[in-house]
mmCIF file of C-alpha atoms in Angstrom:
data_model
loop_
_atom_site.group_PDB
_atom_site.id
_atom_site.type_symbol
_atom_site.label_atom_id
_atom_site.label_comp_id
_atom_site.label_asym_id
_atom_site.label_seq_id
_atom_site.Cartn_x
_atom_site.Cartn_y
_atom_site.Cartn_z
ATOM 1 C CA MET R 1 77.628 57.858 79.772
ATOM 2 C CA ARG R 2 80.805 59.878 79.225
ATOM 3 C CA SER R 3 78.875 63.024 78.188
ATOM 4 C CA SER R 4 76.705 62.852 81.293
ATOM 5 C CA LEU R 5 79.836 62.446 83.406
ATOM 6 C CA PHE R 6 81.378 65.531 81.777
ATOM 7 C CA ALA R 7 78.197 67.454 82.504
ATOM 8 C CA LEU R 8 78.425 66.433 86.128
ATOM 9 C CA LEU R 9 82.050 67.559 86.241
ATOM 10 C CA ALA R 10 81.047 70.861 84.704
ATOM 11 C CA CYS R 11 78.569 71.433 87.507
ATOM 12 C CA VAL R 12 81.225 70.586 90.045
ATOM 13 C CA VAL R 13 83.736 73.048 88.579
ATOM 14 C CA VAL R 14 81.323 75.980 88.621
ATOM 15 C CA SER R 15 79.710 75.078 91.963
ATOM 16 C CA THR R 16 82.040 77.428 93.825
ATOM 17 C CA VAL R 17 80.656 80.309 91.753
ATOM 18 C CA THR R 18 76.947 79.523 91.773
ATOM 19 C CA ALA R 19 76.500 77.931 95.218
ATOM 20 C CA PRO R 20 76.559 81.201 97.233
ATOM 21 C CA ALA R 21 73.802 82.610 95.061
ATOM 22 C CA LEU R 22 71.591 79.612 95.701
ATOM 23 C CA ALA R 23 72.102 79.984 99.423
ATOM 24 C CA ALA R 24 71.124 83.671 99.792
ATOM 25 C CA GLU R 25 69.708 86.475 97.666
ATOM 26 C CA PRO R 26 72.349 89.155 96.973
ATOM 27 C CA THR R 27 71.874 92.455 98.748
ATOM 28 C CA ALA R 28 71.766 95.836 97.054
ATOM 29 C CA ASP R 29 75.368 96.461 98.049
ATOM 30 C CA ASP R 30 76.364 93.075 96.600
ATOM 31 C CA ARG R 31 74.692 93.934 93.286
ATOM 32 C CA GLU R 32 76.294 97.343 93.160
ATOM 33 C CA ARG R 33 79.751 95.962 93.859
ATOM 34 C CA ALA R 34 79.205 93.057 91.462
ATOM 35 C CA SER R 35 78.260 95.519 88.710
ATOM 36 C CA ALA R 36 81.372 97.594 89.332
ATOM 37 C CA LEU R 37 83.609 94.534 89.289
ATOM 38 C CA PHE R 38 81.990 93.303 86.108
ATOM 39 C CA GLU R 39 82.685 96.583 84.329
ATOM 40 C CA GLU R 40 86.269 96.595 85.572
ATOM 41 C CA GLY R 41 86.779 92.986 84.466
ATOM 42 C CA ARG R 42 85.238 93.607 81.041
ATOM 43 C CA GLY R 43 87.471 96.633 80.544
ATOM 44 C CA LEU R 44 90.607 94.695 81.453
ATOM 45 C CA ALA R 45 89.588 91.820 79.179
ATOM 46 C CA LYS R 46 89.157 94.215 76.222
ATOM 47 C CA GLU R 47 92.688 95.427 76.900
ATOM 48 C CA GLY R 48 93.928 91.835 76.838
ATOM 49 C CA LYS R 49 94.725 91.815 80.564
ATOM 50 C CA PHE R 50 92.902 88.555 81.201
ATOM 51 C CA ALA R 51 94.986 87.534 84.244
ATOM 52 C CA GLU R 52 93.733 90.669 86.014
ATOM 53 C CA ALA R 53 90.237 90.475 84.589
ATOM 54 C CA CYS R 54 89.391 86.903 85.625
ATOM 55 C CA PRO R 55 89.461 87.425 89.449
ATOM 56 C CA LYS R 56 87.191 90.467 89.140
ATOM 57 C CA LEU R 57 84.707 88.677 86.924
ATOM 58 C CA GLU R 58 84.698 85.620 89.202
ATOM 59 C CA GLU R 59 84.066 87.812 92.274
ATOM 60 C CA SER R 60 81.253 89.580 90.442
ATOM 61 C CA GLN R 61 79.688 86.207 89.661
ATOM 62 C CA ARG R 62 80.027 85.164 93.303
ATOM 63 C CA LEU R 63 78.301 88.312 94.591
ATOM 64 C CA ASP R 64 75.501 88.436 91.984
ATOM 65 C CA PRO R 65 75.375 85.348 89.754
ATOM 66 C CA GLY R 66 74.121 85.746 86.219
ATOM 67 C CA ILE R 67 74.305 83.931 82.893
ATOM 68 C CA GLY R 68 76.007 86.863 81.173
ATOM 69 C CA THR R 69 78.615 87.231 83.896
ATOM 70 C CA LEU R 70 79.291 83.489 83.873
ATOM 71 C CA TYR R 71 79.773 83.566 80.090
ATOM 72 C CA ASN R 72 82.383 86.303 80.483
ATOM 73 C CA VAL R 73 84.060 84.290 83.251
ATOM 74 C CA ALA R 74 84.275 81.275 80.908
ATOM 75 C CA ASP R 75 85.717 83.391 78.101
ATOM 76 C CA CYS R 76 88.334 84.887 80.448
ATOM 77 C CA LEU R 77 89.310 81.477 81.833
ATOM 78 C CA GLU R 78 89.843 80.171 78.319
ATOM 79 C CA HIS R 79 92.249 83.029 77.572
ATOM 80 C CA VAL R 80 94.357 82.353 80.687
ATOM 81 C CA GLY R 81 94.662 78.649 79.862
ATOM 82 C CA ARG R 82 92.268 77.241 82.466
ATOM 83 C CA LEU R 83 90.529 75.252 79.783
ATOM 84 C CA ALA R 84 88.764 72.704 81.996
ATOM 85 C CA SER R 85 87.204 75.439 84.117
ATOM 86 C CA ALA R 86 86.243 77.413 80.992
ATOM 87 C CA TRP R 87 84.726 74.301 79.366
ATOM 88 C CA ALA R 88 82.680 73.555 82.510
ATOM 89 C CA ALA R 89 81.524 77.184 82.759
ATOM 90 C CA PHE R 90 80.390 77.218 79.102
ATOM 91 C CA LEU R 91 78.405 74.009 79.689
ATOM 92 C CA GLU R 92 76.766 75.586 82.732
ATOM 93 C CA VAL R 93 75.835 78.663 80.690
ATOM 94 C CA ALA R 94 74.263 76.389 78.063
ATOM 95 C CA ARG R 95 72.284 74.536 80.729
ATOM 96 C CA LEU R 96 70.969 77.739 82.340
ATOM 97 C CA ALA R 97 70.179 79.275 78.957
ATOM 98 C CA LYS R 98 68.142 76.238 78.010
ATOM 99 C CA LEU R 99 66.192 76.445 81.255
ATOM 100 C CA THR R 100 65.388 80.118 80.640
ATOM 101 C CA GLY R 101 64.510 79.698 76.946
ATOM 102 C CA GLN R 102 67.568 81.525 75.589
ATOM 103 C CA GLY R 103 68.198 79.251 72.630
ATOM 104 C CA ASP R 104 70.742 81.452 70.838
ATOM 105 C CA ARG R 105 72.897 81.864 73.955
ATOM 106 C CA GLU R 106 72.636 78.100 74.602
ATOM 107 C CA GLN R 107 73.963 77.295 71.116
ATOM 108 C CA VAL R 108 76.836 79.768 71.392
ATOM 109 C CA ALA R 109 77.930 78.493 74.825
ATOM 110 C CA ARG R 110 77.650 74.850 73.813
ATOM 111 C CA GLY R 111 79.636 75.522 70.652
ATOM 112 C CA ARG R 112 82.427 77.128 72.700
ATOM 113 C CA ALA R 113 82.452 74.106 75.058
ATOM 114 C CA ASP R 114 82.595 71.655 72.130
ATOM 115 C CA LYS R 115 85.624 73.459 70.678
ATOM 116 C CA LEU R 116 87.424 73.262 74.025
ATOM 117 C CA ALA R 117 86.683 69.569 74.661
ATOM 118 C CA PRO R 118 89.460 68.147 72.409
ATOM 119 C CA ARG R 119 92.031 70.455 74.035
ATOM 120 C CA LEU R 120 91.255 69.510 77.621
ATOM 121 C CA ALA R 121 93.868 67.937 79.840
ATOM 122 C CA LYS R 122 92.471 64.934 81.656
ATOM 123 C CA LEU R 123 93.558 63.061 84.727
ATOM 124 C CA ARG R 124 93.025 59.312 84.983
ATOM 125 C CA ILE R 125 93.743 57.701 88.367
ATOM 126 C CA THR R 126 94.296 53.946 88.411
ATOM 127 C CA MET R 127 95.017 51.473 91.165
ATOM 128 C CA THR R 128 95.477 47.740 90.820
ATOM 129 C CA GLY R 129 93.595 45.781 93.449
ATOM 130 C CA ALA R 130 91.741 48.764 94.869
ATOM 131 C CA PRO R 131 89.905 47.765 98.066
ATOM 132 C CA PRO R 132 86.117 47.937 98.222
ATOM 133 C CA GLY R 133 84.768 51.369 99.098
ATOM 134 C CA ALA R 134 87.818 53.226 97.744
ATOM 135 C CA ARG R 135 87.135 56.980 97.564
ATOM 136 C CA VAL R 136 89.086 59.362 95.319
ATOM 137 C CA VAL R 137 89.380 63.091 95.987
ATOM 138 C CA VAL R 138 91.039 65.545 93.579
ATOM 139 C CA ASP R 139 91.787 69.037 94.853
ATOM 140 C CA GLY R 140 89.417 68.509 97.766
ATOM 141 C CA ARG R 141 86.466 67.400 95.627
ATOM 142 C CA SER R 142 85.097 63.885 95.186
ATOM 143 C CA GLU R 143 82.002 64.610 93.048
ATOM 144 C CA GLY R 144 82.298 62.858 89.712
ATOM 145 C CA VAL R 145 85.766 61.549 90.532
ATOM 146 C CA SER R 146 86.591 57.867 90.779
ATOM 147 C CA LEU R 147 89.238 55.389 89.704
ATOM 148 C CA ASP R 148 89.728 54.750 85.974
ATOM 149 C CA VAL R 149 87.656 57.811 85.007
ATOM 150 C CA ASP R 150 89.060 60.661 82.864
ATOM 151 C CA VAL R 151 88.640 63.882 84.841
ATOM 152 C CA PRO R 152 89.157 67.207 82.989
ATOM 153 C CA VAL R 153 91.562 69.414 84.949
ATOM 154 C CA ASP R 154 93.298 72.735 84.504
ATOM 155 C CA PRO R 155 97.072 72.798 84.064
ATOM 156 C CA GLY R 156 99.022 73.089 87.318
ATOM 157 C CA GLU R 157 99.439 71.210 90.597
ATOM 158 C CA HIS R 158 96.690 68.829 91.684
ATOM 159 C CA ALA R 159 96.352 66.968 94.995
ATOM 160 C CA ILE R 160 95.087 63.394 94.828
ATOM 161 C CA ALA R 161 93.871 61.539 97.907
ATOM 162 C CA VAL R 162 92.583 57.961 97.999
ATOM 163 C CA SER R 163 91.064 56.320 101.066
ATOM 164 C CA ALA R 164 89.201 53.129 101.915
ATOM 165 C CA PRO R 165 87.783 51.607 105.080
ATOM 166 C CA ASP R 166 90.393 49.848 107.224
ATOM 167 C CA HIS R 167 93.245 50.987 104.949
ATOM 168 C CA VAL R 168 95.997 53.580 105.240
ATOM 169 C CA PRO R 169 95.042 56.628 103.080
ATOM 170 C CA LEU R 170 97.338 57.661 100.265
ATOM 171 C CA GLU R 171 98.092 61.193 99.027
ATOM 172 C CA LYS R 172 100.028 62.275 95.959
ATOM 173 C CA ALA R 173 100.665 65.562 94.159
ATOM 174 C CA VAL R 174 100.597 65.595 90.350
ATOM 175 C CA ARG R 175 101.521 68.401 87.965
ATOM 176 C CA VAL R 176 99.640 68.693 84.703
ATOM 177 C CA GLU R 177 101.344 70.712 81.992
ATOM 178 C CA PRO R 178 99.381 72.698 79.347
ATOM 179 C CA GLY R 179 98.533 70.506 76.399
ATOM 180 C CA SER R 180 99.331 67.322 78.308
ATOM 181 C CA GLY R 181 96.265 65.505 77.027
ATOM 182 C CA LEU R 182 95.613 62.445 79.162
ATOM 183 C CA VAL R 183 97.753 62.066 82.276
ATOM 184 C CA VAL R 184 97.555 58.625 83.866
ATOM 185 C CA VAL R 185 98.498 58.352 87.524
ATOM 186 C CA ASP R 186 98.975 54.759 88.669
ATOM 187 C CA LEU R 187 98.818 54.621 92.449
ATOM 188 C CA PRO R 188 100.140 51.743 94.567
ATOM 189 C CA LYS R 189 97.732 49.500 96.378
ATOM 190 C CA LEU R 190 96.490 50.797 99.706
ATOM 191 C CA GLU R 191 98.043 49.108 102.691
ATOM 192 C CA PRO R 192 95.659 47.554 105.221
ATOM 193 C CA ARG R 193 95.559 49.433 108.465
ATOM 194 C CA ALA R 194 97.222 47.497 111.240
ATOM 195 C CA THR R 195 94.678 46.392 113.769
ATOM 196 C CA VAL R 196 95.730 46.856 117.344
ATOM 197 C CA ALA R 197 94.495 44.120 119.630
ATOM 198 C CA PRO R 198 92.977 45.417 122.844
ATOM 199 C CA PRO R 199 95.279 45.061 125.798
ATOM 200 C CA PRO R 200 94.655 41.972 127.907
ATOM 201 C CA PRO R 201 92.852 42.533 131.167
ATOM 202 C CA PRO R 202 95.109 43.036 134.136
ATOM 203 C CA PRO R 203 95.882 39.808 135.989
ATOM 204 C CA ILE R 204 93.806 39.137 139.029
ATOM 205 C CA ALA R 205 96.003 39.284 142.068
ATOM 206 C CA PRO R 206 95.802 36.127 144.185
ATOM 207 C CA PRO R 207 94.320 36.587 147.625
ATOM 208 C CA PRO R 208 96.915 37.190 150.277
ATOM 209 C CA ALA R 209 98.146 34.086 151.997
ATOM 210 C CA PRO R 210 96.707 33.669 155.453
ATOM 211 C CA ALA R 211 99.082 34.547 158.210
ATOM 212 C CA PRO R 212 100.545 31.499 159.901
ATOM 213 C CA PRO R 213 98.902 30.769 163.220
ATOM 214 C CA ARG R 214 100.840 32.185 166.081
ATOM 215 C CA GLU R 215 101.909 29.561 168.548
ATOM 216 C CA SER R 216 100.878 30.362 172.065
ATOM 217 C CA THR R 217 103.693 31.135 174.474
ATOM 218 C CA TRP R 218 101.465 30.109 177.389
ATOM 219 C CA THR R 219 102.585 26.904 179.089
ATOM 220 C CA TRP R 220 101.322 24.850 182.012
ATOM 221 C CA HIS R 221 104.096 26.371 184.141
ATOM 222 C CA LYS R 222 102.528 29.790 183.786
ATOM 223 C CA THR R 223 99.073 28.413 184.490
ATOM 224 C CA ALA R 224 100.366 26.878 187.691
ATOM 225 C CA ALA R 225 102.176 30.118 188.570
ATOM 226 C CA VAL R 226 99.009 32.163 188.168
ATOM 227 C CA ALA R 227 96.975 29.646 190.188
ATOM 228 C CA ALA R 228 99.533 29.600 193.004
ATOM 229 C CA ALA R 229 99.849 33.346 193.102
ATOM 230 C CA GLY R 230 96.071 33.721 193.111
ATOM 231 C CA ALA R 231 95.651 31.269 195.954
ATOM 232 C CA GLY R 232 98.462 32.997 197.835
ATOM 233 C CA ALA R 233 96.741 36.336 197.415
ATOM 234 C CA LEU R 234 93.537 34.886 198.810
ATOM 235 C CA GLY R 235 95.493 33.456 201.746
ATOM 236 C CA LEU R 236 97.092 36.814 202.483
ATOM 237 C CA GLY R 237 93.708 38.455 202.319
ATOM 238 C CA ALA R 238 92.204 35.922 204.703
ATOM 239 C CA GLY R 239 95.202 36.233 207.053
ATOM 240 C CA GLY R 240 94.746 39.982 207.129
ATOM 241 C CA PHE R 241 91.053 39.583 207.916
ATOM 242 C CA PHE R 242 91.702 37.191 210.834
ATOM 243 C CA GLY R 243 94.558 39.378 212.076
ATOM 244 C CA LEU R 244 92.241 42.381 212.325
ATOM 245 C CA ARG R 245 89.620 40.211 214.006
ATOM 246 C CA ALA R 246 92.154 38.946 216.552
ATOM 247 C CA SER R 247 93.210 42.499 217.341
ATOM 248 C CA SER R 248 89.599 43.536 217.921
ATOM 249 C CA GLN R 249 88.883 40.500 220.114
ATOM 250 C CA TRP R 250 92.051 41.124 222.129
ATOM 251 C CA SER R 251 90.930 44.678 222.853
ATOM 252 C CA ASP R 252 87.560 43.403 224.115
ATOM 253 C CA ALA R 253 89.304 40.809 226.323
ATOM 254 C CA GLU R 254 91.534 43.441 227.949
ATOM 255 C CA ALA R 255 88.447 45.439 228.846
ATOM 256 C CA SER R 256 86.935 42.386 230.544
ATOM 257 C CA CYS R 257 90.160 41.460 232.388
ATOM 258 C CA PRO R 258 91.177 44.433 234.566
ATOM 259 C CA ASN R 259 94.472 43.902 236.394
ATOM 260 C CA GLY R 260 94.850 40.446 234.793
ATOM 261 C CA ALA R 261 91.781 38.996 236.453
ATOM 262 C CA CYS R 262 89.310 37.815 233.772
ATOM 263 C CA ASN R 263 85.749 36.861 234.284
ATOM 264 C CA ASP R 264 84.096 34.184 232.212
ATOM 265 C CA ALA R 265 83.276 36.555 229.365
ATOM 266 C CA GLY R 266 86.784 37.975 229.282
ATOM 267 C CA TYR R 267 88.334 34.510 229.266
ATOM 268 C CA THR R 268 86.172 33.493 226.324
ATOM 269 C CA GLN R 269 87.141 36.643 224.417
ATOM 270 C CA TRP R 270 90.811 35.997 225.164
ATOM 271 C CA GLU R 271 90.554 32.446 223.763
ATOM 272 C CA ASP R 272 88.743 33.712 220.654
ATOM 273 C CA ALA R 273 91.484 36.306 220.044
ATOM 274 C CA ARG R 274 94.184 33.629 220.314
ATOM 275 C CA SER R 275 92.315 31.392 217.866
ATOM 276 C CA SER R 276 91.914 34.233 215.339
ATOM 277 C CA ALA R 277 95.608 35.116 215.685
ATOM 278 C CA ARG R 278 96.640 31.516 215.004
ATOM 279 C CA VAL R 279 94.422 31.342 211.913
ATOM 280 C CA ALA R 280 95.818 34.676 210.704
ATOM 281 C CA ASN R 281 99.385 33.472 211.107
ATOM 282 C CA VAL R 282 98.685 30.250 209.221
ATOM 283 C CA MET R 283 96.835 32.017 206.371
ATOM 284 C CA VAL R 284 99.533 34.656 205.964
ATOM 285 C CA GLY R 285 102.252 32.001 205.961
ATOM 286 C CA VAL R 286 100.457 29.871 203.387
ATOM 287 C CA GLY R 287 99.732 32.962 201.249
ATOM 288 C CA VAL R 288 103.369 34.008 201.289
ATOM 289 C CA VAL R 289 104.494 30.537 200.285
ATOM 290 C CA LEU R 290 101.951 30.293 197.454
ATOM 291 C CA VAL R 291 102.791 33.740 196.078
ATOM 292 C CA ALA R 292 106.491 32.929 196.153
ATOM 293 C CA THR R 293 105.799 29.610 194.426
ATOM 294 C CA GLY R 294 103.830 31.396 191.666
ATOM 295 C CA VAL R 295 106.672 33.876 191.103
ATOM 296 C CA VAL R 296 109.228 31.103 190.858
ATOM 297 C CA LEU R 297 107.089 29.087 188.430
ATOM 298 C CA TRP R 298 106.526 32.152 186.218
ATOM 299 C CA VAL R 299 110.189 33.030 186.105
ATOM 300 C CA LEU R 300 111.292 29.479 185.413
ATOM 301 C CA ALA R 301 108.599 28.797 182.785
ATOM 302 C CA PRO R 302 110.301 27.798 179.438
ATOM 303 C CA SER R 303 109.935 30.152 176.455
ATOM 304 C CA GLN R 304 108.487 29.162 173.021
ATOM 305 C CA GLY R 305 111.950 28.596 171.585
ATOM 306 C CA ASP R 306 112.864 26.368 174.524
ATOM 307 C CA SER R 307 109.688 24.349 173.974
ATOM 308 C CA ARG R 308 110.533 23.807 170.308
ATOM 309 C CA ALA R 309 114.102 22.873 171.139
ATOM 310 C CA SER R 310 112.886 20.402 173.681
ATOM 311 C CA ALA R 311 110.460 18.907 171.211
ATOM 312 C CA LEU R 312 113.175 18.559 168.555
ATOM 313 C CA ALA R 313 115.637 17.101 171.011
ATOM 314 C CA ALA R 314 113.166 14.562 172.343
ATOM 315 C CA PRO R 315 114.135 11.020 171.290
ATOM 316 C CA ARG R 316 111.840 9.267 168.883
ATOM 317 C CA GLN R 317 110.791 5.708 169.269
ATOM 318 C CA VAL R 318 111.774 3.563 166.306
ATOM 319 C CA ARG R 319 109.717 0.535 165.574
ATOM 320 C CA ARG R 320 111.687 -2.570 164.880
#
């Protein structure tokens, strides 16, 4: 179980080198540049300048991956103290060599990896009461990493991140010194994420209160005033009509009574004119009186406040 886990970790460590090659075939320019970088890296390594050689060899492997280049990358990484990366690269060389039938190269690479294994620094992340679904990420990678598992790492700074559903994620930086062996990092329990209750729905505004009924300011006094004024107007109209009729009849009578002597027709016309004039006078007089009465009633009609005051001031009958 542990050996298979280490193999998985080895694949993870070298994935950044081999993945580009699996995605696309290198171009002629890539191969030419990779070859030049490989020669430069090999030359620097022979001079003992491994810190300068490793980046060139790694770039060569990225541009044009190969078992031989990867073996030189692993050897260079071992010399600069990146033992976990070198161990993983040697294991990858052994795996590829086995697939391609290169038995001798497989044995050499596996032997180098076995010699490095006891010297590896390992990181063990623990957490008491870890919530279900906890996920551990070291240096941005989660493959092969979990709680209570020894993870081979290179010396230096490492970023640890732990997350779980419905919990506040936790991050911590850890420094692993060369030759540290096993470094145990005990993390505190993740805090549950505070759940925010949805805001309550806005209160429903009550319907507006109906406006109080407006009390009518119309009283019987005003009704009587309007009726009187209306009747008076009719009387004035009728008086005007009979006045005009009397004037017309009087003109006809004068034509039939020259020099004050009236014949029968003229006398009748004169009597009719007098009758119309009397009716006109009566109608006009009655109309004037009625109109005046309506005006007086309207002016003297009590207001709404007066009506309420009168109602409040009215004595109440008390039953004994």
